[in-house]
Amino acid sequence: MNAKLSLPDEALRRYVQQLPKAELHVHIEGTLEPELMFELAQRNHITLPYPSVDTLREAYQFDSLQSFLDLYYAGAGVLLTEQDFYDMAMAYMHRAHADGVVHTEIMFDPQTHTTRGVAIETVLAGLARALREARKTLNISSYLLMSFLRHLSEEDAFQTLDAALPLRETYRDLWIGIGLDSAERDNPPEKFARVYARCKALGFKLVAHAGEEGPAEYVRTALDTLGVARIDHGVRSSDDQAVLQDLIERRTPLTVCPLSNLKLCVVDDLSQHNLAKLLRQGVMITINSDDPAYFGGYILDNYMASAQALHLSHDELTTLAGNSLQASFLPQADKTRLLNLLAQAASQAR
Ligand code: HPA
Ligand code: ZN
């Protein structure tokens, strides 16, 4: 994406890169680049159904969320050991660091791994080792959001929660929240009402994917039935004026992922994406990468593609970075410190 930028775009990219920002919607399994997938396949004696990195990448043509999920779950099949999860997470942290990310809230899907016989202990140990190391060496803080797969049953989600809870103390610095992802259509938020109520009682922060392929009504039930603090995607909220009004009044953040929406045909063209309109209407919009290894860009690419397609101003890009810090689950003192750094970075670079 970089190579296509004109000179003024290069300057804008440098401007956005140096803004301190948070990434709030990224699936760690979606950061597994084809090169690392092949390396892990070889290390674990697994044969991938593609002869090369290039042919695998060429297969990343999607016409729906499900067409992506099929490849995404298959790709995760190379992850077996603690070291595999560490390597994947560390690679992401370096990419995020290069894009000026100072804080990440990362989703992981235990069911994708436990159903293959990989223990949740292995998953968490590898991810945590990378995130704790990155906190020291790259100065990026991280939280983990354990996400339930919504195409599976609520019973399965309860079992996943029960398997994870004994590890909560060990990972208290990282595992602070719960998410809901996978196939949205016909799997409405209320299917998980009881397990979300339990997670809320346990003191977890709550988020859920809603209004990506599913209707605005799912945003409504994610907010009112599940009680989430943020909506992942939520771009279809604009179909329902009352939902939109609530998002604006309650300052509920949307974690929007423009290149994901483009690749999964949620929008036909980025110039038709509603994120700029929603931002200008007063919705707390943030920009994120979702599954960057599959959708052709990390967070800075998402900012830049949006800036170009939607003519976002410097001030709007700075607001988006500020929204990401505000919308994070960081303690208020950390938010204030980072927002001050953002204000300095924005004024020195102009
Ligand atoms: N939507 C739903 N589930 C997902 C996604 C997404 O964009 N990415 C990874 N799991
Ligand atoms: Zn997502």
GROMACS .gro file of C-alpha atoms and ligand atoms in nm:
model
  361
    1MET     CA    1   0.000   0.000   0.000
    2ASN     CA    2   0.293   0.223   0.087
    3ALA     CA    3   0.436   0.226  -0.263
    4LYS     CA    4   0.123   0.380  -0.417
    5LEU     CA    5   0.134   0.694  -0.203
    6SER     CA    6   0.208   1.029  -0.363
    7LEU     CA    7   0.444   1.271  -0.187
    8PRO     CA    8   0.177   1.457   0.015
    9ASP     CA    9   0.038   1.116   0.114
   10GLU     CA   10   0.384   1.012   0.235
   11ALA     CA   11   0.388   1.320   0.458
   12LEU     CA   12   0.040   1.239   0.587
   13ARG     CA   13   0.146   0.881   0.655
   14ARG     CA   14   0.442   1.006   0.859
   15TYR     CA   15   0.206   1.238   1.048
   16VAL     CA   16  -0.037   0.957   1.137
   17GLN     CA   17   0.246   0.714   1.217
   18GLN     CA   18   0.388   0.934   1.489
   19LEU     CA   19   0.052   0.991   1.662
   20PRO     CA   20   0.031   0.770   1.974
   21LYS     CA   21  -0.269   0.544   1.916
   22ALA     CA   22  -0.440   0.230   2.043
   23GLU     CA   23  -0.552  -0.071   1.844
   24LEU     CA   24  -0.876  -0.202   1.995
   25HIS     CA   25  -0.998  -0.453   1.737
   26VAL     CA   26  -0.747  -0.711   1.624
   27HIS     CA   27  -0.774  -1.091   1.631
   28ILE     CA   28  -0.434  -1.237   1.710
   29GLU     CA   29  -0.508  -1.536   1.483
   30GLY     CA   30  -0.574  -1.284   1.205
   31THR     CA   31  -0.219  -1.148   1.231
   32LEU     CA   32  -0.064  -1.477   1.120
   33GLU     CA   33   0.116  -1.384   0.799
   34PRO     CA   34   0.151  -1.652   0.527
   35GLU     CA   35   0.531  -1.655   0.571
   36LEU     CA   36   0.501  -1.742   0.940
   37MET     CA   37   0.217  -1.985   0.866
   38PHE     CA   38   0.451  -2.179   0.635
   39GLU     CA   39   0.734  -2.164   0.889
   40LEU     CA   40   0.511  -2.300   1.167
   41ALA     CA   41   0.365  -2.567   0.936
   42GLN     CA   42   0.716  -2.689   0.862
   43ARG     CA   43   0.819  -2.677   1.228
   44ASN     CA   44   0.509  -2.877   1.327
   45HIS     CA   45   0.519  -3.122   1.032
   46ILE     CA   46   0.188  -3.001   0.892
   47THR     CA   47   0.120  -2.990   0.518
   48LEU     CA   48  -0.071  -2.683   0.403
   49PRO     CA   49  -0.305  -2.720   0.105
   50TYR     CA   50  -0.109  -2.451  -0.084
   51PRO     CA   51   0.230  -2.501  -0.252
   52SER     CA   52   0.371  -2.157  -0.161
   53VAL     CA   53   0.327  -1.833   0.029
   54ASP     CA   54   0.223  -1.659  -0.292
   55THR     CA   55  -0.050  -1.910  -0.382
   56LEU     CA   56  -0.182  -1.888  -0.028
   57ARG     CA   57  -0.193  -1.510  -0.045
   58GLU     CA   58  -0.369  -1.529  -0.382
   59ALA     CA   59  -0.642  -1.736  -0.215
   60TYR     CA   60  -0.727  -1.440   0.009
   61GLN     CA   61  -1.021  -1.329  -0.207
   62PHE     CA   62  -1.339  -1.317  -0.004
   63ASP     CA   63  -1.703  -1.250  -0.087
   64SER     CA   64  -1.841  -1.269   0.267
   65LEU     CA   65  -1.744  -1.304   0.631
   66GLN     CA   66  -1.791  -1.683   0.611
   67SER     CA   67  -1.560  -1.720   0.310
   68PHE     CA   68  -1.289  -1.552   0.517
   69LEU     CA   69  -1.363  -1.746   0.836
   70ASP     CA   70  -1.315  -2.078   0.653
   71LEU     CA   71  -0.955  -1.985   0.561
   72TYR     CA   72  -0.888  -1.813   0.894
   73TYR     CA   73  -0.978  -2.121   1.101
   74ALA     CA   74  -0.782  -2.348   0.864
   75GLY     CA   75  -0.478  -2.118   0.887
   76ALA     CA   76  -0.485  -2.126   1.268
   77GLY     CA   77  -0.436  -2.504   1.243
   78VAL     CA   78  -0.057  -2.457   1.230
   79LEU     CA   79  -0.051  -2.315   1.586
   80LEU     CA   80   0.037  -2.593   1.828
   81THR     CA   81   0.301  -2.493   2.082
   82GLU     CA   82   0.355  -2.211   2.329
   83GLN     CA   83   0.638  -2.091   2.105
   84ASP     CA   84   0.401  -2.071   1.804
   85PHE     CA   85   0.164  -1.840   1.991
   86TYR     CA   86   0.459  -1.635   2.116
   87ASP     CA   87   0.604  -1.597   1.765
   88MET     CA   88   0.270  -1.490   1.617
   89ALA     CA   89   0.202  -1.235   1.891
   90MET     CA   90   0.557  -1.096   1.889
   91ALA     CA   91   0.542  -1.046   1.511
   92TYR     CA   92   0.219  -0.848   1.554
   93MET     CA   93   0.366  -0.635   1.832
   94HIS     CA   94   0.657  -0.534   1.607
   95ARG     CA   95   0.417  -0.438   1.326
   96ALA     CA   96   0.201  -0.240   1.567
   97HIS     CA   97   0.507  -0.065   1.708
   98ALA     CA   98   0.615   0.038   1.359
   99ASP     CA   99   0.272   0.198   1.309
  100GLY     CA  100   0.291   0.407   1.628
  101VAL     CA  101   0.063   0.189   1.841
  102VAL     CA  102   0.121   0.242   2.215
  103HIS     CA  103  -0.156   0.017   2.349
  104THR     CA  104  -0.342  -0.286   2.210
  105GLU     CA  105  -0.650  -0.479   2.316
  106ILE     CA  106  -0.617  -0.814   2.143
  107MET     CA  107  -0.887  -1.074   2.087
  108PHE     CA  108  -0.804  -1.443   2.096
  109ASP     CA  109  -1.036  -1.736   2.022
  110PRO     CA  110  -0.961  -2.029   2.258
  111GLN     CA  111  -1.224  -2.252   2.096
  112THR     CA  112  -1.035  -2.239   1.764
  113HIS     CA  113  -0.749  -2.413   1.945
  114THR     CA  114  -0.909  -2.627   2.215
  115THR     CA  115  -1.126  -2.803   1.955
  116ARG     CA  116  -0.796  -2.912   1.790
  117GLY     CA  117  -0.658  -3.042   2.118
  118VAL     CA  118  -0.440  -2.740   2.201
  119ALA     CA  119  -0.480  -2.649   2.569
  120ILE     CA  120  -0.589  -2.301   2.666
  121GLU     CA  121  -0.286  -2.296   2.900
  122THR     CA  122  -0.059  -2.322   2.595
  123VAL     CA  123  -0.240  -2.042   2.411
  124LEU     CA  124  -0.233  -1.802   2.705
  125ALA     CA  125   0.127  -1.880   2.802
  126GLY     CA  126   0.260  -1.800   2.454
  127LEU     CA  127   0.053  -1.486   2.406
  128ALA     CA  128   0.132  -1.355   2.753
  129ARG     CA  129   0.506  -1.408   2.718
  130ALA     CA  130   0.508  -1.197   2.400
  131LEU     CA  131   0.285  -0.922   2.538
  132ARG     CA  132   0.479  -0.889   2.864
  133GLU     CA  133   0.806  -0.878   2.673
  134ALA     CA  134   0.669  -0.613   2.434
  135ARG     CA  135   0.563  -0.403   2.730
  136LYS     CA  136   0.930  -0.384   2.833
  137THR     CA  137   1.112  -0.380   2.499
  138LEU     CA  138   0.867  -0.189   2.277
  139ASN     CA  139   0.686   0.015   2.542
  140ILE     CA  140   0.345  -0.108   2.422
  141SER     CA  141   0.087  -0.203   2.683
  142SER     CA  142  -0.164  -0.478   2.604
  143TYR     CA  143  -0.484  -0.634   2.724
  144LEU     CA  144  -0.644  -0.960   2.612
  145LEU     CA  145  -1.012  -1.004   2.526
  146MET     CA  146  -1.109  -1.372   2.530
  147SER     CA  147  -1.367  -1.413   2.255
  148PHE     CA  148  -1.641  -1.671   2.220
  149LEU     CA  149  -1.720  -1.815   1.876
  150ARG     CA  150  -2.085  -1.730   1.815
  151HIS     CA  151  -2.148  -2.012   1.567
  152LEU     CA  152  -2.094  -2.250   1.863
  153SER     CA  153  -2.341  -2.289   2.149
  154GLU     CA  154  -2.367  -2.082   2.465
  155GLU     CA  155  -2.296  -2.406   2.653
  156ASP     CA  156  -1.961  -2.427   2.471
  157ALA     CA  157  -1.889  -2.066   2.571
  158PHE     CA  158  -1.960  -2.151   2.935
  159GLN     CA  159  -1.721  -2.447   2.914
  160THR     CA  160  -1.453  -2.221   2.766
  161LEU     CA  161  -1.503  -1.970   3.046
  162ASP     CA  162  -1.481  -2.246   3.307
  163ALA     CA  163  -1.156  -2.376   3.154
  164ALA     CA  164  -1.005  -2.026   3.151
  165LEU     CA  165  -1.110  -1.898   3.493
  166PRO     CA  166  -0.848  -2.095   3.691
  167LEU     CA  167  -0.586  -1.900   3.491
  168ARG     CA  168  -0.733  -1.560   3.566
  169GLU     CA  169  -0.497  -1.477   3.853
  170THR     CA  170  -0.189  -1.571   3.649
  171TYR     CA  171  -0.293  -1.338   3.368
  172ARG     CA  172  -0.467  -1.064   3.566
  173ASP     CA  173  -0.240  -0.795   3.413
  174LEU     CA  174  -0.357  -0.895   3.062
  175TRP     CA  175  -0.689  -1.074   3.049
  176ILE     CA  176  -0.943  -0.807   3.133
  177GLY     CA  177  -1.232  -0.868   2.894
  178ILE     CA  178  -1.462  -1.081   2.685
  179GLY     CA  179  -1.560  -1.060   2.318
  180LEU     CA  180  -1.791  -1.231   2.070
  181ASP     CA  181  -1.686  -1.306   1.713
  182SER     CA  182  -1.724  -1.544   1.414
  183ALA     CA  183  -2.035  -1.585   1.193
  184GLU     CA  184  -2.276  -1.308   1.286
  185ARG     CA  185  -2.586  -1.384   1.077
  186ASP     CA  186  -2.838  -1.600   1.265
  187ASN     CA  187  -2.620  -1.588   1.576
  188PRO     CA  188  -2.763  -1.282   1.755
  189PRO     CA  189  -2.602  -1.139   2.069
  190GLU     CA  190  -2.888  -1.257   2.292
  191LYS     CA  191  -2.781  -1.619   2.224
  192PHE     CA  192  -2.501  -1.538   2.473
  193ALA     CA  193  -2.702  -1.339   2.729
  194ARG     CA  194  -2.641  -1.576   3.021
  195VAL     CA  195  -2.268  -1.621   2.970
  196TYR     CA  196  -2.225  -1.243   2.929
  197ALA     CA  197  -2.420  -1.187   3.252
  198ARG     CA  198  -2.181  -1.424   3.426
  199CYS     CA  199  -1.876  -1.247   3.279
  200LYS     CA  200  -2.016  -0.910   3.387
  201ALA     CA  201  -2.067  -1.041   3.742
  202LEU     CA  202  -1.706  -1.160   3.736
  203GLY     CA  203  -1.594  -0.805   3.658
  204PHE     CA  204  -1.482  -0.848   3.297
  205LYS     CA  205  -1.504  -0.567   3.044
  206LEU     CA  206  -1.744  -0.661   2.765
  207VAL     CA  207  -1.733  -0.608   2.389
  208ALA     CA  208  -1.907  -0.787   2.100
  209HIS     CA  209  -1.901  -0.786   1.722
  210ALA     CA  210  -2.234  -0.652   1.595
  211GLY     CA  211  -2.359  -0.478   1.284
  212GLU     CA  212  -2.083  -0.603   1.054
  213GLU     CA  213  -2.291  -0.837   0.836
  214GLY     CA  214  -2.574  -0.855   1.087
  215PRO     CA  215  -2.843  -0.587   1.123
  216ALA     CA  216  -2.853  -0.276   1.344
  217GLU     CA  217  -3.088  -0.472   1.569
  218TYR     CA  218  -2.787  -0.682   1.678
  219VAL     CA  219  -2.614  -0.361   1.787
  220ARG     CA  220  -2.921  -0.280   1.994
  221THR     CA  221  -2.919  -0.620   2.170
  222ALA     CA  222  -2.540  -0.617   2.216
  223LEU     CA  223  -2.583  -0.284   2.396
  224ASP     CA  224  -2.900  -0.350   2.592
  225THR     CA  225  -2.903  -0.728   2.649
  226LEU     CA  226  -2.530  -0.803   2.674
  227GLY     CA  227  -2.438  -0.463   2.818
  228VAL     CA  228  -2.120  -0.419   2.614
  229ALA     CA  229  -1.899  -0.112   2.653
  230ARG     CA  230  -1.790  -0.111   2.287
  231ILE     CA  231  -1.922  -0.247   1.960
  232ASP     CA  232  -1.682  -0.419   1.721
  233HIS     CA  233  -1.756  -0.296   1.366
  234GLY     CA  234  -2.109  -0.157   1.417
  235VAL     CA  235  -2.113   0.000   1.072
  236ARG     CA  236  -2.474  -0.101   1.016
  237SER     CA  237  -2.583   0.108   1.315
  238SER     CA  238  -2.659   0.385   1.070
  239ASP     CA  239  -2.960   0.183   0.946
  240ASP     CA  240  -3.142   0.257   1.273
  241GLN     CA  241  -3.173   0.620   1.384
  242ALA     CA  242  -3.250   0.527   1.746
  243VAL     CA  243  -2.943   0.303   1.773
  244LEU     CA  244  -2.730   0.578   1.623
  245GLN     CA  245  -2.870   0.832   1.867
  246ASP     CA  246  -2.791   0.604   2.161
  247LEU     CA  247  -2.432   0.549   2.042
  248ILE     CA  248  -2.385   0.926   2.019
  249GLU     CA  249  -2.547   1.006   2.355
  250ARG     CA  250  -2.378   0.725   2.547
  251ARG     CA  251  -2.042   0.786   2.372
  252THR     CA  252  -2.025   0.412   2.296
  253PRO     CA  253  -1.721   0.347   2.076
  254LEU     CA  254  -1.732   0.160   1.746
  255THR     CA  255  -1.412  -0.024   1.653
  256VAL     CA  256  -1.430   0.014   1.277
  257CYS     CA  257  -1.200  -0.185   1.043
  258PRO     CA  258  -1.218  -0.026   0.697
  259LEU     CA  259  -0.996  -0.266   0.498
  260SER     CA  260  -1.176  -0.561   0.656
  261ASN     CA  261  -1.511  -0.416   0.550
  262LEU     CA  262  -1.377  -0.372   0.198
  263LYS     CA  263  -1.224  -0.722   0.172
  264LEU     CA  264  -1.538  -0.891   0.313
  265CYS     CA  265  -1.769  -0.692   0.083
  266VAL     CA  266  -1.942  -0.514   0.372
  267VAL     CA  267  -1.880  -0.206   0.153
  268ASP     CA  268  -1.823  -0.204  -0.224
  269ASP     CA  269  -1.576   0.080  -0.215
  270LEU     CA  270  -1.399   0.265   0.066
  271SER     CA  271  -1.530   0.595  -0.069
  272GLN     CA  272  -1.876   0.468   0.032
  273HIS     CA  273  -1.772   0.376   0.386
  274ASN     CA  274  -1.983   0.554   0.648
  275LEU     CA  275  -1.706   0.601   0.907
  276ALA     CA  276  -1.640   0.965   0.815
  277LYS     CA  277  -2.011   1.050   0.823
  278LEU     CA  278  -2.053   0.875   1.160
  279LEU     CA  279  -1.747   1.055   1.298
  280ARG     CA  280  -1.885   1.391   1.180
  281GLN     CA  281  -2.222   1.305   1.340
  282GLY     CA  282  -2.048   1.262   1.675
  283VAL     CA  283  -2.007   0.884   1.701
  284MET     CA  284  -1.691   0.773   1.887
  285ILE     CA  285  -1.528   0.607   1.585
  286THR     CA  286  -1.193   0.428   1.610
  287ILE     CA  287  -0.989   0.275   1.325
  288ASN     CA  288  -0.843  -0.075   1.357
  289SER     CA  289  -0.710  -0.363   1.147
  290ASP     CA  290  -0.921  -0.671   1.248
  291ASP     CA  291  -0.723  -0.946   1.068
  292PRO     CA  292  -0.435  -0.759   0.904
  293ALA     CA  293  -0.260  -1.064   0.758
  294TYR     CA  294  -0.575  -1.146   0.558
  295PHE     CA  295  -0.706  -0.801   0.469
  296GLY     CA  296  -0.395  -0.639   0.325
  297GLY     CA  297  -0.300  -0.388   0.589
  298TYR     CA  298  -0.213  -0.306   0.948
  299ILE     CA  299  -0.356  -0.016   1.145
  300LEU     CA  300  -0.163   0.261   0.969
  301ASP     CA  301  -0.273   0.125   0.630
  302ASN     CA  302  -0.632   0.141   0.757
  303TYR     CA  303  -0.592   0.504   0.864
  304MET     CA  304  -0.431   0.595   0.530
  305ALA     CA  305  -0.680   0.412   0.308
  306SER     CA  306  -0.962   0.586   0.498
  307ALA     CA  307  -0.790   0.925   0.482
  308GLN     CA  308  -0.752   0.897   0.106
  309ALA     CA  309  -1.096   0.757   0.024
  310LEU     CA  310  -1.288   0.983   0.262
  311HIS     CA  311  -1.070   1.296   0.263
  312LEU     CA  312  -1.010   1.293   0.636
  313SER     CA  313  -0.835   1.607   0.761
  314HIS     CA  314  -0.531   1.616   0.991
  315ASP     CA  315  -0.764   1.716   1.275
  316GLU     CA  316  -0.999   1.426   1.204
  317LEU     CA  317  -0.709   1.180   1.197
  318THR     CA  318  -0.589   1.320   1.529
  319THR     CA  319  -0.942   1.286   1.670
  320LEU     CA  320  -0.950   0.922   1.557
  321ALA     CA  321  -0.621   0.854   1.738
  322GLY     CA  322  -0.758   1.032   2.047
  323ASN     CA  323  -1.080   0.829   2.029
  324SER     CA  324  -0.875   0.508   2.030
  325LEU     CA  325  -0.708   0.613   2.357
  326GLN     CA  326  -1.037   0.728   2.512
  327ALA     CA  327  -1.220   0.412   2.404
  328SER     CA  328  -0.955   0.181   2.550
  329PHE     CA  329  -0.995   0.003   2.882
  330LEU     CA  330  -0.682   0.169   3.023
  331PRO     CA  331  -0.709   0.337   3.364
  332GLN     CA  332  -0.796   0.708   3.339
  333ALA     CA  333  -0.445   0.817   3.449
  334ASP     CA  334  -0.290   0.628   3.155
  335LYS     CA  335  -0.545   0.771   2.914
  336THR     CA  336  -0.468   1.125   3.033
  337ARG     CA  337  -0.092   1.070   2.996
  338LEU     CA  338  -0.130   0.929   2.643
  339LEU     CA  339  -0.377   1.198   2.538
  340ASN     CA  340  -0.121   1.460   2.649
  341LEU     CA  341   0.144   1.286   2.441
  342LEU     CA  342  -0.095   1.282   2.146
  343ALA     CA  343  -0.162   1.656   2.178
  344GLN     CA  344   0.214   1.721   2.184
  345ALA     CA  345   0.279   1.493   1.886
  346ALA     CA  346   0.000   1.655   1.685
  347SER     CA  347   0.114   2.010   1.751
  348GLN     CA  348   0.487   1.946   1.696
  349ALA     CA  349   0.424   1.773   1.363
  350ARG     CA  350   0.208   2.048   1.210
  351HPA     N1  351  -1.596  -1.078   1.221
  351HPA     C1  352  -1.632  -1.183   1.293
  351HPA     N2  353  -1.546  -1.270   1.339
  351HPA     C2  354  -1.417  -1.254   1.313
  351HPA     C3  355  -1.373  -1.147   1.240
  351HPA     C4  356  -1.466  -1.053   1.191
  351HPA     O1  357  -1.438  -0.954   1.125
  351HPA     N3  358  -1.239  -1.160   1.232
  351HPA     C5  359  -1.204  -1.270   1.301
  351HPA     N4  360  -1.313  -1.328   1.350
  352ZN      ZN  361  -1.323  -0.867   1.421
   0.00000   0.00000   0.00000
